[in-house]
XYZ file of C-alpha atoms in Angstrom:
708
model
C 46.673 115.307 147.533
C 49.153 112.397 148.092
C 50.819 112.051 151.478
C 54.598 112.631 151.652
C 57.047 111.110 154.062
C 58.988 114.008 155.600
C 62.253 114.505 153.786
C 65.511 114.702 155.695
C 65.970 118.004 157.431
C 69.156 118.740 155.490
C 67.249 118.675 152.114
C 67.577 122.085 150.403
C 64.063 123.663 149.825
C 64.443 123.830 146.045
C 65.512 120.175 145.977
C 62.694 119.159 148.213
C 60.188 120.914 146.008
C 61.640 119.239 142.799
C 61.520 115.739 144.505
C 57.915 116.182 145.729
C 56.911 117.333 142.251
C 57.919 113.886 140.927
C 54.677 112.502 142.202
C 52.607 114.978 140.173
C 51.215 114.332 136.719
C 53.545 113.620 133.818
C 52.145 116.240 131.506
C 49.999 116.232 128.393
C 52.455 114.771 125.999
C 53.388 111.246 127.103
C 56.302 111.147 124.706
C 57.961 114.240 126.074
C 60.532 113.818 128.844
C 58.837 114.241 132.240
C 59.000 117.865 133.238
C 59.800 116.845 136.749
C 63.056 115.268 135.670
C 64.049 118.412 133.799
C 63.308 120.480 137.018
C 65.251 118.000 139.227
C 68.366 118.261 137.089
C 68.059 122.085 136.982
C 68.083 121.937 140.749
C 71.094 119.651 141.004
C 73.103 121.484 138.332
C 75.804 123.822 139.795
C 75.845 127.445 138.653
C 79.445 127.071 137.440
C 81.513 124.027 136.757
C 84.666 126.119 137.197
C 83.919 127.021 140.724
C 84.865 124.388 143.377
C 82.368 125.772 145.828
C 79.528 125.298 143.363
C 80.621 121.758 142.728
C 80.678 121.085 146.368
C 77.141 122.415 146.710
C 76.021 120.213 143.735
C 77.571 117.219 145.527
C 75.730 117.932 148.699
C 72.480 118.253 146.781
C 73.178 114.836 145.147
C 73.759 113.309 148.598
C 70.500 114.882 149.875
C 68.618 113.360 146.904
C 70.135 109.889 147.748
C 69.071 110.244 151.391
C 65.654 111.285 150.330
C 64.936 108.253 148.015
C 66.338 105.964 150.801
C 63.968 107.231 153.386
C 60.772 107.988 151.347
C 59.268 104.842 149.802
C 56.708 106.782 147.813
C 59.405 109.150 146.420
C 61.551 106.163 145.435
C 58.818 104.563 143.422
C 57.934 107.841 141.726
C 61.397 108.644 140.730
C 62.052 105.091 139.514
C 58.856 105.204 137.424
C 59.728 108.619 136.016
C 63.156 107.343 134.889
C 61.709 104.267 133.262
C 58.946 106.354 131.737
C 61.596 108.399 130.057
C 62.394 105.212 128.033
C 58.740 104.289 127.466
C 57.677 104.358 123.891
C 60.929 106.120 122.754
C 63.123 105.367 119.754
C 66.249 104.346 121.672
C 68.453 102.795 118.922
C 69.852 106.192 117.966
C 70.666 107.013 121.650
C 72.567 103.780 122.097
C 74.322 103.732 118.641
C 74.853 107.410 117.872
C 75.127 109.514 121.109
C 78.683 110.846 121.283
C 79.848 109.215 118.054
C 81.015 111.115 114.942
C 78.530 110.895 112.098
C 79.562 109.447 108.743
C 79.062 112.688 106.873
C 82.707 113.549 107.124
C 84.679 116.386 108.706
C 83.608 119.343 106.559
C 79.928 118.186 106.194
C 79.716 117.840 109.974
C 81.375 121.246 110.399
C 78.814 122.861 108.156
C 75.895 121.073 109.946
C 77.007 122.474 113.247
C 77.369 125.935 111.837
C 73.920 125.866 110.434
C 72.447 124.423 113.654
C 74.142 127.244 115.657
C 71.949 129.697 113.669
C 68.899 127.506 113.174
C 68.685 124.921 115.957
C 67.279 121.519 114.918
C 63.722 120.617 116.040
C 63.726 118.074 118.857
C 61.847 114.818 118.257
C 59.753 113.937 121.371
C 59.685 110.359 120.342
C 63.556 110.113 120.367
C 65.326 109.200 123.571
C 68.373 111.008 122.411
C 66.545 114.271 122.034
C 64.737 113.716 125.351
C 68.149 113.333 127.079
C 69.233 116.468 125.383
C 66.271 118.363 126.821
C 67.104 117.211 130.338
C 70.819 117.849 130.087
C 70.560 120.866 127.886
C 73.770 122.663 128.952
C 77.029 121.949 127.197
C 78.918 121.593 130.430
C 76.537 119.147 132.022
C 79.030 116.335 131.454
C 81.678 118.203 133.479
C 79.785 118.441 136.780
C 78.456 114.947 136.341
C 82.064 113.715 136.060
C 82.903 115.472 139.280
C 80.174 113.667 141.251
C 81.972 110.757 143.051
C 81.238 107.319 141.621
C 80.234 106.068 145.007
C 77.368 108.508 145.090
C 76.255 107.533 141.617
C 76.240 103.895 142.616
C 74.290 104.812 145.798
C 71.727 106.564 143.735
C 71.022 103.741 141.294
C 71.095 101.160 144.113
C 68.691 103.237 146.104
C 66.070 103.043 143.364
C 65.567 99.243 144.016
C 64.113 98.520 140.595
C 63.758 94.812 141.342
C 61.462 95.378 144.308
C 58.308 93.289 143.819
C 55.896 95.455 145.883
C 56.006 98.208 143.264
C 52.486 98.643 141.877
C 54.064 99.855 138.579
C 56.285 96.751 138.371
C 54.604 95.162 135.324
C 54.732 98.243 133.240
C 58.284 98.977 134.285
C 59.324 95.443 133.302
C 57.850 96.035 129.902
C 59.759 99.284 129.516
C 62.928 97.501 130.591
C 62.354 94.619 128.050
C 61.829 97.174 125.219
C 65.060 98.950 126.131
C 67.095 95.824 126.125
C 65.560 94.862 122.720
C 66.545 98.216 121.299
C 69.951 97.999 122.813
C 70.503 94.766 120.833
C 69.309 96.556 117.676
C 71.872 99.259 118.370
C 74.514 96.702 118.672
C 73.643 95.271 115.287
C 73.679 98.726 113.757
C 77.063 99.458 115.215
C 78.530 96.110 114.044
C 77.395 96.743 110.460
C 78.871 100.265 110.456
C 82.154 98.918 111.825
C 82.218 96.193 109.157
C 81.727 98.815 106.421
C 84.278 101.212 107.889
C 86.788 98.425 108.103
C 86.646 97.965 104.292
C 87.088 101.634 103.417
C 89.785 102.216 100.734
C 91.557 104.692 103.055
C 92.044 101.929 105.615
C 92.950 99.085 103.126
C 95.495 101.389 101.527
C 97.449 101.384 104.752
C 96.743 97.771 105.743
C 96.349 95.678 102.492
C 96.277 92.487 104.550
C 92.608 93.218 105.400
C 91.611 92.168 101.926
C 94.044 89.225 101.836
C 92.261 87.257 104.617
C 89.036 87.271 106.570
C 88.732 90.771 107.883
C 88.085 91.015 111.673
C 85.821 93.967 110.973
C 83.528 91.807 108.857
C 83.862 88.875 111.267
C 82.896 91.197 114.067
C 79.648 92.124 112.266
C 78.757 88.392 111.788
C 79.599 87.538 115.366
C 77.500 90.432 116.758
C 74.416 89.389 114.658
C 74.708 85.759 115.937
C 75.131 86.826 119.509
C 72.286 89.363 119.211
C 69.897 86.647 117.985
C 70.876 84.473 120.944
C 70.313 87.275 123.381
C 66.903 87.946 121.920
C 66.012 84.293 122.457
C 67.268 84.678 126.078
C 64.955 87.654 126.646
C 62.051 85.674 125.446
C 62.700 82.201 126.839
C 65.184 82.993 129.602
C 67.713 80.497 128.232
C 71.249 81.843 128.069
C 73.111 81.016 124.857
C 75.946 78.445 124.852
C 78.332 81.002 123.265
C 79.183 84.026 125.371
C 80.635 87.379 124.467
C 84.276 86.333 124.753
C 84.796 85.715 120.959
C 83.279 89.032 120.233
C 85.759 90.786 122.596
C 88.626 88.938 120.862
C 87.517 90.308 117.510
C 87.233 93.842 118.931
C 90.866 93.591 120.174
C 91.927 92.390 116.713
C 90.219 95.337 115.059
C 92.032 97.669 117.422
C 95.379 96.038 116.682
C 94.795 96.780 112.997
C 94.079 100.418 113.820
C 97.270 100.577 115.753
C 99.209 99.369 112.723
C 97.392 101.788 110.507
C 98.359 104.623 112.656
C 101.960 103.504 112.803
C 102.069 103.071 109.009
C 100.595 106.555 108.646
C 103.656 107.977 110.446
C 105.915 106.802 107.501
C 103.648 107.186 104.548
C 101.314 110.027 105.687
C 97.730 110.510 106.666
C 94.767 112.609 105.638
C 91.934 114.422 107.271
C 89.443 111.848 106.027
C 91.553 108.885 107.423
C 91.995 110.677 110.739
C 88.151 111.262 110.935
C 87.545 107.621 109.929
C 89.843 106.190 112.571
C 88.272 108.426 115.288
C 84.821 107.323 114.324
C 85.818 103.621 114.096
C 87.382 103.753 117.629
C 84.302 105.409 119.030
C 82.093 102.759 117.426
C 84.227 99.883 118.768
C 84.187 101.335 122.231
C 80.399 101.811 122.185
C 79.782 98.270 120.871
C 82.090 96.903 123.588
C 80.138 98.809 126.235
C 76.766 97.514 125.019
C 77.883 93.929 124.930
C 79.437 94.166 128.364
C 76.234 95.640 129.765
C 74.083 92.945 128.256
C 76.386 90.185 129.404
C 76.541 91.626 132.943
C 72.745 92.026 132.841
C 72.520 88.212 132.438
C 75.044 87.586 135.220
C 73.125 89.671 137.707
C 69.694 88.274 136.688
C 68.299 85.978 139.314
C 64.915 85.167 137.796
C 64.952 86.076 134.071
C 63.442 89.487 133.379
C 62.802 90.281 137.049
C 66.328 91.461 137.402
C 67.515 94.970 136.486
C 70.886 96.641 135.886
C 70.961 98.596 139.132
C 71.480 96.260 142.151
C 73.708 96.077 145.141
C 75.803 92.848 144.703
C 79.386 93.072 143.506
C 78.554 91.948 139.993
C 75.631 94.371 139.996
C 77.937 97.270 141.100
C 80.048 96.542 138.040
C 76.952 96.775 135.843
C 75.939 100.061 137.460
C 79.531 101.379 136.808
C 79.105 100.384 133.147
C 75.728 102.023 132.922
C 77.068 105.311 134.499
C 80.017 105.275 132.239
C 77.859 104.849 129.218
C 75.446 107.634 130.279
C 78.202 110.032 130.966
C 79.897 109.207 127.655
C 76.634 109.778 125.755
C 75.790 112.982 127.584
C 79.263 114.356 127.027
C 79.096 113.494 123.319
C 75.649 115.051 122.852
C 76.664 118.149 124.858
C 79.655 118.559 122.393
C 77.680 117.607 119.404
C 76.835 121.175 118.467
C 80.280 122.566 119.352
C 82.191 123.963 116.420
C 85.358 124.426 118.514
C 85.288 120.789 119.911
C 84.750 119.364 116.429
C 87.668 121.295 114.890
C 90.080 120.777 117.851
C 89.252 117.074 118.293
C 89.896 116.080 114.690
C 92.545 118.583 113.777
C 94.399 117.869 116.957
C 94.868 114.264 115.801
C 96.041 115.368 112.328
C 98.252 117.956 113.910
C 100.265 115.297 115.563
C 101.353 113.996 112.141
C 101.846 117.447 110.784
C 104.064 118.496 113.775
C 106.002 115.245 113.482
C 106.792 116.074 109.902
C 107.933 119.534 110.901
C 110.164 117.983 113.607
C 112.144 116.122 110.986
C 113.509 119.477 109.899
C 113.532 120.839 113.416
C 116.378 118.655 114.530
C 118.633 120.374 111.896
C 117.999 123.807 113.496
C 119.380 122.856 116.993
C 123.094 122.778 117.088
C 125.068 120.784 119.653
C 128.562 120.644 118.133
C 131.117 123.194 117.205
C 130.895 122.306 113.501
C 127.065 122.606 113.514
C 127.212 125.913 115.339
C 129.698 127.447 112.907
C 127.683 125.962 110.048
C 124.552 127.762 111.450
C 126.509 131.064 111.355
C 127.489 130.532 107.750
C 124.082 129.570 106.510
C 122.441 132.463 108.450
C 124.807 135.006 106.918
C 123.911 133.647 103.526
C 120.259 134.021 104.215
C 120.851 137.602 105.301
C 122.690 138.323 102.076
C 119.673 137.130 100.059
C 117.223 139.143 102.150
C 119.233 142.274 101.381
C 118.298 141.958 97.698
C 114.700 141.071 98.564
C 114.391 144.333 100.353
C 115.652 146.142 97.346
C 113.065 144.520 95.056
C 110.295 145.307 97.514
C 111.408 148.982 97.634
C 111.542 149.292 93.863
C 108.102 147.584 93.586
C 106.633 150.135 95.968
C 107.885 153.011 93.748
C 105.880 151.878 90.742
C 102.275 152.811 90.011
C 100.245 149.678 90.666
C 96.744 148.866 91.933
C 96.551 147.415 95.468
C 96.277 143.881 94.004
C 99.357 144.626 91.921
C 101.298 145.654 94.960
C 100.103 142.554 96.800
C 101.246 140.240 93.922
C 104.563 142.002 93.631
C 105.358 141.843 97.339
C 104.067 138.214 97.701
C 106.109 136.806 94.814
C 109.189 138.653 95.972
C 108.944 137.258 99.463
C 107.752 133.822 98.422
C 110.405 133.165 95.729
C 113.119 134.876 97.917
C 112.314 132.572 100.887
C 112.233 129.591 98.506
C 115.526 130.576 97.036
C 117.060 130.638 100.574
C 115.924 127.167 101.051
C 117.111 125.879 97.695
C 120.486 127.284 98.387
C 120.522 125.498 101.798
C 120.708 128.820 103.686
C 118.905 129.739 106.825
C 116.232 132.206 107.681
C 116.164 132.566 111.563
C 112.455 132.956 111.974
C 111.698 129.770 110.191
C 113.245 127.812 112.994
C 110.728 127.973 115.875
C 107.864 126.224 114.137
C 110.259 123.370 113.256
C 111.989 123.134 116.619
C 108.848 123.263 118.775
C 107.778 119.653 117.956
C 111.308 118.480 118.885
C 110.954 120.226 122.274
C 107.495 118.757 122.687
C 108.785 115.247 121.991
C 111.526 115.739 124.530
C 108.966 116.910 127.088
C 106.863 113.826 126.413
C 109.802 111.585 127.436
C 110.117 113.205 130.796
C 108.969 111.043 133.706
C 109.513 113.478 136.476
C 113.176 112.651 136.903
C 115.764 115.316 137.584
C 118.047 113.873 134.878
C 115.343 114.176 132.282
C 114.770 117.774 133.103
C 118.516 118.372 132.933
C 118.519 116.878 129.424
C 115.616 119.135 128.412
C 117.502 122.152 129.838
C 120.479 121.234 127.687
C 118.276 121.003 124.625
C 116.692 124.388 125.418
C 120.134 125.969 125.814
C 121.196 124.470 122.443
C 117.976 125.842 120.904
C 118.577 129.390 122.398
C 122.196 129.430 121.240
C 121.233 128.337 117.712
C 118.389 130.873 117.477
C 120.718 133.662 118.552
C 123.364 132.618 116.001
C 120.789 132.448 113.293
C 119.304 135.865 114.064
C 122.698 137.579 114.391
C 123.916 135.914 111.249
C 120.897 137.196 109.353
C 120.917 140.656 110.775
C 124.697 141.345 110.763
C 124.835 140.564 107.047
C 121.452 141.923 105.922
C 122.272 145.432 107.145
C 125.642 145.838 105.420
C 124.326 144.146 102.389
C 121.479 146.589 102.092
C 123.865 149.508 102.683
C 126.143 148.433 99.937
C 123.245 147.932 97.589
C 121.869 151.328 98.414
C 125.183 153.036 97.847
C 125.715 151.153 94.580
C 122.290 152.104 93.245
C 122.975 155.737 94.217
C 126.314 155.720 92.398
C 124.672 154.283 89.317
C 121.578 156.544 89.239
C 123.152 159.586 90.739
C 120.432 159.962 93.480
C 119.455 158.177 96.766
C 117.508 154.933 96.457
C 114.697 156.594 98.317
C 113.729 160.071 99.413
C 114.238 161.289 103.026
C 110.577 161.038 103.879
C 110.354 157.393 102.893
C 113.687 156.668 104.726
C 112.559 158.314 107.999
C 109.284 156.508 107.676
C 111.178 153.093 107.484
C 113.202 153.970 110.503
C 110.215 155.204 112.465
C 108.281 151.987 111.833
C 111.038 150.092 113.689
C 110.808 152.250 116.831
C 109.636 150.056 119.770
C 108.198 153.106 121.522
C 106.711 155.296 118.772
C 105.135 152.789 116.485
C 103.247 149.460 116.442
C 106.424 147.587 115.563
C 106.048 144.940 118.299
C 102.416 144.365 117.549
C 103.272 143.936 113.925
C 106.122 141.583 114.861
C 103.626 139.370 116.746
C 101.372 139.219 113.749
C 104.402 138.108 111.732
C 105.034 135.476 114.413
C 101.576 134.094 113.799
C 102.289 133.875 110.084
C 105.532 132.115 110.777
C 103.680 129.557 112.961
C 101.087 128.881 110.212
C 103.874 128.486 107.664
C 105.376 125.872 109.956
C 102.062 123.937 109.998
C 101.787 124.278 106.200
C 105.336 122.799 105.825
C 104.325 119.754 107.968
C 101.055 119.448 106.062
C 102.762 119.269 102.672
C 105.470 116.935 103.916
C 102.640 114.678 105.053
C 100.909 115.128 101.692
C 104.044 114.202 99.841
C 104.181 110.858 101.695
C 100.469 110.167 101.598
C 100.037 110.877 97.925
C 103.353 109.182 96.986
C 104.514 112.318 95.144
C 107.859 110.771 94.181
C 106.426 107.696 92.551
C 103.769 109.640 90.750
C 106.262 112.179 89.313
C 108.462 109.375 88.216
C 105.617 107.772 86.275
C 104.418 111.083 84.690
C 105.162 110.682 80.984
C 105.208 114.412 80.254
C 107.911 114.871 82.978
C 109.946 111.928 81.569
C 109.894 113.443 78.140
C 110.714 116.947 79.467
C 113.563 115.995 81.914
C 114.715 112.522 81.040
C 114.658 109.670 83.446
C 117.875 110.419 85.331
C 117.004 114.033 85.989
C 113.435 113.247 86.734
C 114.501 110.712 89.325
C 116.646 113.283 91.084
C 113.991 115.876 90.887
C 111.284 113.615 92.219
C 113.526 112.664 95.230
C 114.186 116.343 95.893
C 110.507 117.310 95.760
C 109.630 114.366 97.989
C 112.052 115.623 100.587
C 111.500 119.307 100.183
C 107.862 119.884 99.095
C 106.859 120.864 102.665
C 109.667 123.420 103.063
C 109.037 124.911 99.630
C 105.378 125.193 100.275
C 105.877 126.693 103.702
C 108.203 129.352 102.378
C 105.939 130.206 99.577
C 102.926 130.644 101.791
C 104.872 132.548 104.304
C 105.698 135.119 101.627
C 102.070 135.312 100.551
C 100.951 135.832 104.141
C 103.474 138.510 104.927
C 102.267 140.411 101.804
C 98.628 139.791 102.479
C 98.529 141.198 106.013
C 99.804 144.599 104.910
C 97.368 144.658 101.942
C 94.497 143.887 104.194
C 95.487 146.740 106.540
C 95.701 149.065 103.605
C 92.358 148.128 102.169
C 90.477 148.189 105.530
C 92.280 151.055 107.136
C 93.130 148.904 110.097
C 96.509 149.390 111.743
C 97.783 145.887 110.902
C 101.016 145.040 109.216
C 104.026 142.655 109.629
C 107.550 143.189 110.889
C 110.045 140.506 110.016
C 113.397 140.842 111.845
C 115.650 140.153 108.855
C 113.571 142.171 106.368
C 113.386 145.011 108.889
C 117.171 144.926 109.247
C 117.666 145.210 105.546
C 115.112 148.037 105.348
C 117.029 149.902 108.048
C 120.307 149.443 106.056
C 118.597 150.850 102.844
C 117.189 153.770 104.729
C 120.415 154.561 106.610
C 122.372 154.751 103.397
C 119.708 156.838 101.605
C 120.013 159.444 104.414
C 123.759 159.418 103.872
C 124.031 158.156 107.482
C 122.738 161.516 108.792
C 120.944 159.870 111.733
C 121.779 160.668 115.385
C 123.091 157.976 117.646
C 119.943 157.817 119.789
C 117.734 157.087 116.822
C 120.203 154.367 115.661
C 120.263 152.850 119.098
C 116.498 152.922 119.360
C 116.108 151.326 115.973
C 118.549 148.575 116.750
C 116.654 147.888 119.974
C 113.483 147.802 117.950
C 114.962 145.240 115.487
C 116.040 143.082 118.439
C 112.549 143.219 120.008
C 111.016 142.493 116.647
C 113.176 139.358 116.441
C 112.209 138.445 119.966
C 108.520 138.659 119.258
C 108.780 136.921 115.897
C 110.473 133.942 117.662
C 108.465 133.959 120.809
C 104.968 134.094 119.361
C 105.719 131.564 116.639
C 107.482 129.198 118.973
C 104.829 129.434 121.659
C 102.023 128.709 119.204
C 103.953 125.830 117.636
C 104.937 124.323 121.009
C 101.339 124.582 122.279
C 99.847 122.770 119.313
C 102.664 120.180 119.280
C 102.101 119.483 122.977
C 98.315 119.446 122.529
C 98.613 117.031 119.561
C 100.824 114.607 121.556
C 98.659 114.895 124.691
C 101.820 116.103 126.564
C 101.587 118.117 129.852
C 104.595 119.637 131.524
C 104.567 120.109 135.326
C 108.304 120.719 135.892
C 108.316 124.369 134.613
C 109.737 125.797 137.806
C 112.438 123.180 137.952
C 113.343 123.853 134.305
C 113.467 127.635 134.814
C 115.628 127.179 137.930
C 118.138 124.971 136.044
C 118.232 127.428 133.149
C 118.764 130.365 135.477
C 121.566 128.515 137.343
C 123.352 127.795 134.037
C 122.873 131.484 132.990
C 124.623 132.622 136.211
C 127.363 129.955 136.239
C 128.188 129.885 132.502
C 126.413 132.600 130.521
C 128.561 132.071 127.533
C 126.917 128.766 126.770
C 123.767 130.669 125.680
C 125.769 132.547 123.044
C 128.746 130.355 122.194
C 129.316 126.565 122.253
C 130.916 126.001 125.634
C 130.647 122.513 127.132
C 131.057 122.346 130.827
C 131.301 118.920 132.483
C 127.846 119.305 134.093
C 126.363 120.000 130.632
C 128.386 117.366 128.837
C 127.016 114.664 131.266
C 123.425 115.635 130.472
C 123.524 115.626 126.692
C 120.190 114.482 125.228
């Protein structure tokens, strides 16, 4: 049995046992990660990364481990050897070049791979360093608690290993392991450079930056420079002679590549982007960052080397501290990437979040028109909303007549969907307003305003003014829809009764429609929330198709379509192409909104689940039809309760859709808002001092001075 130096008295028993086990045998399979390292990380790992007390305990364990290797010479040598043994004989290129970087398979292929691996996990390769690291840090949240360990403690740990110590009996074998790791790191740099050169010539990238083909591409130049520098580094590892050219030219090329990516992203704002381009730019940025880290580590390795290969990347001088910091950053980035590699949620949110920024920016183009700040705009909002309510009155009639026919469930779905879809599209074509379409459009405008806040009171005041304008505009739109939809439906019902000689619907159907709007006796509010989700999705669809129109150059393609030229003529086609380019997103959003509203009720009918939708304007029109069909024989309490239900339906429609749209807009922009209390206080003060401004355009001096 080996003799142990007594560990510090504050070393937890479980940690002491794991540390002493490091001096045992490595196991039968030399290629497998040492079981002692797995056990050590299991001891250090906190029970929960969300619990501050658990993180504090993990930090204390980490401190105790540092103290132990600083006081126990035998333990220090054993741990150092185990760590280097982890690299011995392993395939390391994939670890350095792939860990934490998106694969080239594309978004949907990678999504499918993760779904399959969730059911049938991949077999770990014991000869792969990347898989060995995954076995040690096998929990998805390992990167989180590692991030919370102070950097000073991490530096203390690596410095305490004293890899350069010459009295180590395993020194010769450890130097060989280190040499092999540095060689494979160079191979990984070559692989990354070739990939970057290929990605830099992708048609998706060249389309947005044609100058890449017009002159020497920095992506291709980067690949050549990396290969030259890699060959010089290999000569250095063998002969100890540092190359005349250092890494500075390579860093300049990396910066040039990033400048092109910045221009491509800026260009995508005006002419559109795609999921494949978003995925490509993310992967390209990750690869550039990884290549930069590898080159910096190799260059710093040279600067810290005193006698050729006798140096190591974990020493105590100032330059060596920088190297340790680089190494720690690289390890954490790789561990985080591998921990998230199997996560379906992270894959979707990470890529879709970038695309959502472009989608929400397209939605915000329309959102500005839904926020009124002048008297003319406010009165115009009323007029357009009343026009929208008038159209919805006829949409409710068509829906009711469709329900009275004998159709299969699919037939009812098609009838309702086309009625809603083409009705909403007609409202847009006539330049009218549907109140519930506003939140998804205005949320990105609010998010953009939040992003400009720098913690100043004046900025919050401007945001409060924008919110007041939004609330007033929303109220005008809803009231304009509802106050016209109800009388329009009543007049239609009375006219139909006069023509046919009987009510538009029977008493049972009429009472059912009224009952479905009760906020207390039905699921109206739950159904209104479902409609809010549909409205949110419709807003995203609008932004997506606006982006598609720009990206696919719909206007130019329509203008060059011969069959359209022969059908419409050049003059009409030019006007039609411009209209579709400007309105494709809105038309698509309205169409799919109608389909979704019809689909939810159909799914509820087919499955027997209590799911349906309640849309405030459609519900108002239904109430008018039912009220007239009952010859207004409804008591005042029921009318009051129904009107309250309509108001709450509108509130849930708007609140749910706006909250979801604002959340995704802020997430896509990377915006956080910490002045919520201040904003609420300002809004409350304005509500008390001048409540009319929330319902009518009243400009007080205080508000006028804080116009956005």
